[in-house]
mmCIF file of C-alpha atoms and ligand atoms in Angstrom:
data_model
loop_
_atom_site.group_PDB
_atom_site.id
_atom_site.type_symbol
_atom_site.label_atom_id
_atom_site.label_comp_id
_atom_site.label_asym_id
_atom_site.label_seq_id
_atom_site.Cartn_x
_atom_site.Cartn_y
_atom_site.Cartn_z
ATOM 1 C CA MET A 1 35.606 102.681 137.674
ATOM 2 C CA LYS A 2 34.087 104.509 134.743
ATOM 3 C CA LEU A 3 33.393 101.221 133.008
ATOM 4 C CA LEU A 4 31.823 99.801 136.147
ATOM 5 C CA SER A 5 29.599 102.871 136.413
ATOM 6 C CA ALA A 6 28.611 102.535 132.789
ATOM 7 C CA LEU A 7 27.794 98.864 133.250
ATOM 8 C CA PHE A 8 25.748 99.611 136.339
ATOM 9 C CA ILE A 9 23.750 102.209 134.450
ATOM 10 C CA LEU A 10 23.317 99.766 131.609
ATOM 11 C CA MET A 11 21.902 97.196 134.021
ATOM 12 C CA LEU A 12 19.430 99.783 135.270
ATOM 13 C CA ALA A 13 18.597 100.789 131.721
ATOM 14 C CA VAL A 14 17.673 97.285 130.615
ATOM 15 C CA GLY A 15 16.131 96.266 133.938
ATOM 16 C CA CYS A 16 18.750 93.603 134.223
ATOM 17 C CA THR A 17 19.808 92.015 137.489
ATOM 18 C CA ARG A 18 22.429 89.623 136.152
ATOM 19 C CA VAL A 19 26.097 90.529 136.043
ATOM 20 C CA VAL A 20 27.065 92.048 132.730
ATOM 21 C CA SER A 21 30.605 91.268 131.671
ATOM 22 C CA GLU A 22 32.934 93.154 129.381
ATOM 23 C CA ASP A 23 31.788 90.736 126.696
ATOM 24 C CA LEU A 24 28.483 92.515 126.470
ATOM 25 C CA GLY A 25 27.369 92.981 122.935
ATOM 26 C CA ILE A 26 24.798 95.057 121.145
ATOM 27 C CA GLU A 27 22.795 93.463 118.363
ATOM 28 C CA GLU A 28 21.340 94.733 115.108
ATOM 29 C CA ARG A 29 17.901 93.390 114.214
ATOM 30 C CA GLY A 30 15.891 94.270 111.139
ATOM 31 C CA GLY A 31 18.445 96.776 109.925
ATOM 32 C CA ILE A 32 18.518 98.935 113.043
ATOM 33 C CA VAL A 33 20.524 99.010 116.244
ATOM 34 C CA ALA A 34 20.538 101.580 119.040
ATOM 35 C CA PHE A 35 22.821 101.798 122.045
ATOM 36 C CA GLU A 36 23.701 104.200 124.820
ATOM 37 C CA ALA A 37 26.916 106.228 124.530
ATOM 38 C CA GLU A 38 27.732 104.958 128.007
ATOM 39 C CA GLN A 39 27.679 101.327 126.813
ATOM 40 C CA PHE A 40 31.212 101.547 125.441
ATOM 41 C CA VAL A 41 33.539 98.625 126.151
ATOM 42 C CA LYS A 42 36.811 100.537 125.766
ATOM 43 C CA GLN A 43 38.170 104.096 125.722
ATOM 44 C CA GLU A 44 41.611 104.913 124.283
ATOM 45 C CA HIS A 45 43.849 107.928 123.515
ATOM 46 C CA THR A 46 42.826 109.911 126.590
ATOM 47 C CA THR A 47 46.032 111.859 127.288
ATOM 48 C CA GLN A 48 44.632 115.234 126.219
ATOM 49 C CA ARG A 49 40.878 114.684 126.338
ATOM 50 C CA ALA A 50 38.553 111.931 127.563
ATOM 51 C CA TRP A 51 34.864 111.102 127.565
ATOM 52 C CA ARG A 52 33.447 111.606 131.070
ATOM 53 C CA LEU A 53 30.211 110.204 132.425
ATOM 54 C CA THR A 54 27.447 112.447 133.767
ATOM 55 C CA THR A 55 24.495 111.048 135.726
ATOM 56 C CA ALA A 56 21.995 112.579 138.154
ATOM 57 C CA ASP A 57 24.367 111.662 140.985
ATOM 58 C CA ALA A 58 27.755 112.276 139.417
ATOM 59 C CA VAL A 59 29.032 115.229 137.418
ATOM 60 C CA PRO A 60 32.658 115.291 136.231
ATOM 61 C CA GLU A 61 34.792 117.723 138.236
ATOM 62 C CA ILE A 62 36.863 118.804 135.262
ATOM 63 C CA GLN A 63 37.323 122.429 134.232
ATOM 64 C CA PRO A 64 37.057 124.365 132.082
ATOM 65 C CA ASP A 65 33.670 123.232 130.865
ATOM 66 C CA GLY A 66 31.502 126.261 130.177
ATOM 67 C CA ASP A 67 28.040 124.875 130.757
ATOM 68 C CA GLY A 68 26.212 122.840 133.360
ATOM 69 C CA PRO A 69 25.027 119.229 133.208
ATOM 70 C CA HIS A 70 22.219 118.193 130.831
ATOM 71 C CA VAL A 71 21.223 114.914 132.417
ATOM 72 C CA ALA A 72 17.522 115.828 132.281
ATOM 73 C CA GLY A 73 16.156 114.091 129.204
ATOM 74 C CA ALA A 74 19.235 111.948 128.625
ATOM 75 C CA SER A 75 18.407 108.391 127.579
ATOM 76 C CA GLY A 76 19.325 105.887 130.292
ATOM 77 C CA GLY A 77 19.802 108.791 132.712
ATOM 78 C CA ALA A 78 23.402 109.257 131.582
ATOM 79 C CA TYR A 79 25.600 110.730 128.880
ATOM 80 C CA LEU A 80 29.267 111.278 128.029
ATOM 81 C CA GLU A 81 31.110 114.550 127.441
ATOM 82 C CA ILE A 82 34.634 115.206 126.181
ATOM 83 C CA LEU A 83 36.422 117.263 128.844
ATOM 84 C CA PRO A 84 38.027 119.640 129.450
ATOM 85 C CA ASP A 85 36.403 121.979 126.898
ATOM 86 C CA THR A 86 38.868 124.791 126.190
ATOM 87 C CA ARG A 87 37.426 125.826 122.808
ATOM 88 C CA ARG A 88 33.825 126.890 123.331
ATOM 89 C CA THR A 89 33.542 129.655 120.729
ATOM 90 C CA ASN A 90 35.509 130.449 117.614
ATOM 91 C CA ALA A 91 37.194 133.236 119.612
ATOM 92 C CA ASP A 92 39.010 130.561 121.656
ATOM 93 C CA LYS A 93 42.291 129.378 120.187
ATOM 94 C CA LEU A 94 42.123 126.189 118.132
ATOM 95 C CA VAL A 95 44.902 123.828 119.186
ATOM 96 C CA ALA A 96 45.023 120.773 116.932
ATOM 97 C CA GLY A 97 45.685 117.628 118.945
ATOM 98 C CA GLU A 98 44.367 119.298 122.080
ATOM 99 C CA ASN A 99 40.885 120.830 121.720
ATOM 100 C CA PHE A 100 40.252 119.729 118.113
ATOM 101 C CA THR A 101 41.401 117.077 115.683
ATOM 102 C CA ASN A 102 40.647 116.349 112.062
ATOM 103 C CA GLU A 103 42.559 113.064 112.386
ATOM 104 C CA PRO A 104 39.958 110.474 113.392
ATOM 105 C CA GLY A 105 40.979 107.776 115.817
ATOM 106 C CA THR A 106 43.694 109.811 117.531
ATOM 107 C CA MET A 107 41.848 111.307 120.514
ATOM 108 C CA ALA A 108 39.205 110.038 122.970
ATOM 109 C CA VAL A 109 38.251 106.896 121.043
ATOM 110 C CA LEU A 110 35.273 104.845 122.266
ATOM 111 C CA SER A 111 34.578 101.281 121.115
ATOM 112 C CA TYR A 112 31.214 99.482 120.959
ATOM 113 C CA ARG A 113 30.874 95.801 120.133
ATOM 114 C CA VAL A 114 27.925 95.349 117.798
ATOM 115 C CA ARG A 115 26.656 92.091 116.293
ATOM 116 C CA PHE A 116 25.215 92.465 112.804
ATOM 117 C CA THR A 117 23.044 89.979 110.954
ATOM 118 C CA THR A 118 22.368 92.318 108.020
ATOM 119 C CA PRO A 119 25.481 93.678 106.302
ATOM 120 C CA GLY A 120 25.234 96.829 104.204
ATOM 121 C CA ARG A 121 25.176 100.596 104.508
ATOM 122 C CA TYR A 122 24.176 102.047 107.901
ATOM 123 C CA HIS A 123 23.470 105.723 108.483
ATOM 124 C CA VAL A 124 24.919 106.843 111.808
ATOM 125 C CA TRP A 125 22.658 108.954 114.019
ATOM 126 C CA ALA A 126 23.822 110.458 117.300
ATOM 127 C CA ARG A 127 21.736 112.055 120.050
ATOM 128 C CA VAL A 128 23.701 115.055 121.283
ATOM 129 C CA TYR A 129 23.425 118.260 123.307
ATOM 130 C CA SER A 130 25.297 121.170 121.750
ATOM 131 C CA THR A 131 25.474 124.608 123.340
ATOM 132 C CA GLY A 132 28.033 126.231 121.052
ATOM 133 C CA GLY A 133 29.563 126.128 117.618
ATOM 134 C CA GLU A 134 32.714 124.304 118.724
ATOM 135 C CA ASP A 135 31.255 121.239 120.464
ATOM 136 C CA ASN A 136 29.264 119.651 117.655
ATOM 137 C CA GLY A 137 31.644 117.475 115.627
ATOM 138 C CA LEU A 138 32.693 113.802 115.901
ATOM 139 C CA HIS A 139 34.349 111.073 113.840
ATOM 140 C CA VAL A 140 32.871 107.585 113.363
ATOM 141 C CA GLY A 141 34.868 104.477 112.512
ATOM 142 C CA LEU A 142 34.611 100.713 112.176
ATOM 143 C CA ASP A 143 37.074 98.011 113.250
ATOM 144 C CA GLY A 144 39.965 100.448 113.576
ATOM 145 C CA GLN A 145 39.332 102.014 110.157
ATOM 146 C CA TRP A 146 38.146 105.592 109.662
ATOM 147 C CA PRO A 147 36.508 105.764 106.241
ATOM 148 C CA GLU A 148 35.775 109.126 104.622
ATOM 149 C CA SER A 149 32.022 108.471 105.023
ATOM 150 C CA GLY A 150 32.403 108.399 108.846
ATOM 151 C CA ARG A 151 34.456 111.571 109.215
ATOM 152 C CA ARG A 152 33.186 114.932 110.449
ATOM 153 C CA TRP A 153 29.778 113.963 111.872
ATOM 154 C CA GLN A 154 28.150 117.367 112.405
ATOM 155 C CA THR A 155 25.050 118.994 113.825
ATOM 156 C CA ILE A 156 23.955 122.609 114.171
ATOM 157 C CA LYS A 157 20.973 121.854 116.421
ATOM 158 C CA LYS A 158 21.381 123.619 119.740
ATOM 159 C CA ASN A 159 20.390 123.698 123.414
ATOM 160 C CA ALA A 160 18.398 120.452 123.574
ATOM 161 C CA TRP A 161 18.972 116.732 123.168
ATOM 162 C CA GLU A 162 18.674 116.247 119.425
ATOM 163 C CA TRP A 163 19.210 113.441 116.921
ATOM 164 C CA ASP A 164 21.170 114.228 113.778
ATOM 165 C CA SER A 165 23.130 112.507 111.010
ATOM 166 C CA ARG A 166 25.095 114.894 108.797
ATOM 167 C CA GLN A 167 28.603 115.165 107.410
ATOM 168 C CA ARG A 168 30.446 118.478 107.446
ATOM 169 C CA THR A 169 32.192 119.210 104.143
ATOM 170 C CA ASP A 170 34.312 122.100 102.880
ATOM 171 C CA ALA A 171 31.313 123.320 100.886
ATOM 172 C CA VAL A 172 28.633 122.663 103.530
ATOM 173 C CA HIS A 173 29.785 123.511 107.047
ATOM 174 C CA VAL A 174 26.366 122.796 108.553
ATOM 175 C CA GLY A 175 26.619 119.217 107.266
ATOM 176 C CA VAL A 176 25.099 117.191 104.456
ATOM 177 C CA PRO A 177 22.163 114.951 105.534
ATOM 178 C CA GLY A 178 22.417 111.285 104.567
ATOM 179 C CA GLN A 179 26.146 111.422 103.926
ATOM 180 C CA LEU A 180 27.418 110.071 107.259
ATOM 181 C CA TYR A 181 27.439 106.273 107.152
ATOM 182 C CA LEU A 182 29.368 103.062 107.754
ATOM 183 C CA ASP A 183 29.435 100.114 105.365
ATOM 184 C CA ILE A 184 29.204 96.874 107.350
ATOM 185 C CA PRO A 185 31.038 94.337 105.186
ATOM 186 C CA THR A 186 29.986 91.031 106.740
ATOM 187 C CA PRO A 187 27.545 89.562 109.261
ATOM 188 C CA GLY A 188 28.979 89.022 112.735
ATOM 189 C CA GLU A 189 30.588 91.197 115.373
ATOM 190 C CA HIS A 190 32.132 94.534 114.455
ATOM 191 C CA VAL A 191 33.535 97.340 116.568
ATOM 192 C CA VAL A 192 31.791 100.667 115.982
ATOM 193 C CA GLN A 193 34.045 103.497 117.123
ATOM 194 C CA ILE A 194 33.548 107.136 118.011
ATOM 195 C CA ALA A 195 36.424 109.604 118.170
ATOM 196 C CA MET A 196 36.765 113.224 119.190
ATOM 197 C CA ARG A 197 36.722 116.007 116.634
ATOM 198 C CA GLU A 198 35.789 118.861 119.026
ATOM 199 C CA ASP A 199 36.047 118.969 122.813
ATOM 200 C CA GLY A 200 32.927 119.648 124.863
ATOM 201 C CA PHE A 201 30.903 117.221 122.726
ATOM 202 C CA GLU A 202 27.989 115.714 124.704
ATOM 203 C CA LEU A 203 26.862 112.289 123.466
ATOM 204 C CA ASP A 204 23.788 110.466 124.814
ATOM 205 C CA LYS A 205 22.985 107.654 122.394
ATOM 206 C CA LEU A 206 23.862 106.198 118.985
ATOM 207 C CA LEU A 207 21.696 104.600 116.332
ATOM 208 C CA LEU A 208 22.633 102.849 113.096
ATOM 209 C CA THR A 209 19.980 102.190 110.447
ATOM 210 C CA ASN A 210 20.071 100.822 106.925
ATOM 211 C CA ASP A 211 16.922 102.840 106.084
ATOM 212 C CA PRO A 212 18.010 106.185 104.585
ATOM 213 C CA ASN A 213 14.565 107.658 105.330
ATOM 214 C CA TYR A 214 14.432 106.696 109.017
ATOM 215 C CA VAL A 215 14.548 109.597 111.483
ATOM 216 C CA PRO A 216 14.708 108.789 115.225
ATOM 217 C CA GLU A 217 12.468 110.691 117.626
ATOM 218 C CA GLY A 218 12.527 111.261 121.382
ATOM 219 C CA THR A 219 15.072 109.011 123.044
ATOM 220 C CA GLY A 220 14.867 106.629 120.083
ATOM 221 C CA PRO A 221 14.285 102.886 120.204
ATOM 222 C CA PRO A 222 15.457 101.045 123.324
ATOM 223 C CA ALA A 223 19.131 100.197 123.541
ATOM 224 C CA ARG A 224 19.785 96.478 123.397
ATOM 225 C CA ALA A 225 22.643 94.689 125.017
ATOM 226 C CA GLU A 226 22.867 90.960 125.384
ATOM 227 C CA LYS A 227 25.629 88.559 126.041
HETATM 228 CA CA1 LIG B 1 30.092 121.347 128.447
HETATM 229 CA CA1 LIG B 2 34.841 122.708 122.312
HETATM 230 CA CA1 LIG B 3 22.579 107.840 127.433
#
């Protein structure tokens, strides 16, 4: 049902009236590709936490959460949030494998099928809405692998939809700009994956670019999805 909702929203987003199948793909052109968080083709490892869809008409009825919906300003009129959110401040108990994980690919894993024509290094930007210090970390992977360069995506921007691309390190907890990337080894289809690090994460849109100086603005370039 969630997938059907996501596909319906996608059809609205691209002004598309044809039926979009699960084969839908997203395509890189000119070294850049953007897609909605809600355009995932698969979600796995949802026993403890799962990404839930929020739209103007549908808000997940899962508690605890801790803040209201942020659909205003979301690209495509929709976003995903990892719920429930039991760790909202650092005063809440950290339970590894429940409200936090430093093991990428083990909790709330989303998959996106992306066709690349230009292999190489792609910086991973995410458009997110963070309201606390314990809802602002993700992991990024490719084709079932979770390279060091995709771990601990981090932002410290707060209380608005914001683009960022930083990697949290032991030395720099606020994240190092330019250090969160995926290396695309070959042209053709690859599966870009997003996994939970902290619950309560709100994800609107993703963007991969091979230009280290590119900074997305607003809702970013339009998401593309074609069969
Ligand atoms: Ca929340
Ligand atoms: Ca949290
Ligand atoms: Ca969105």
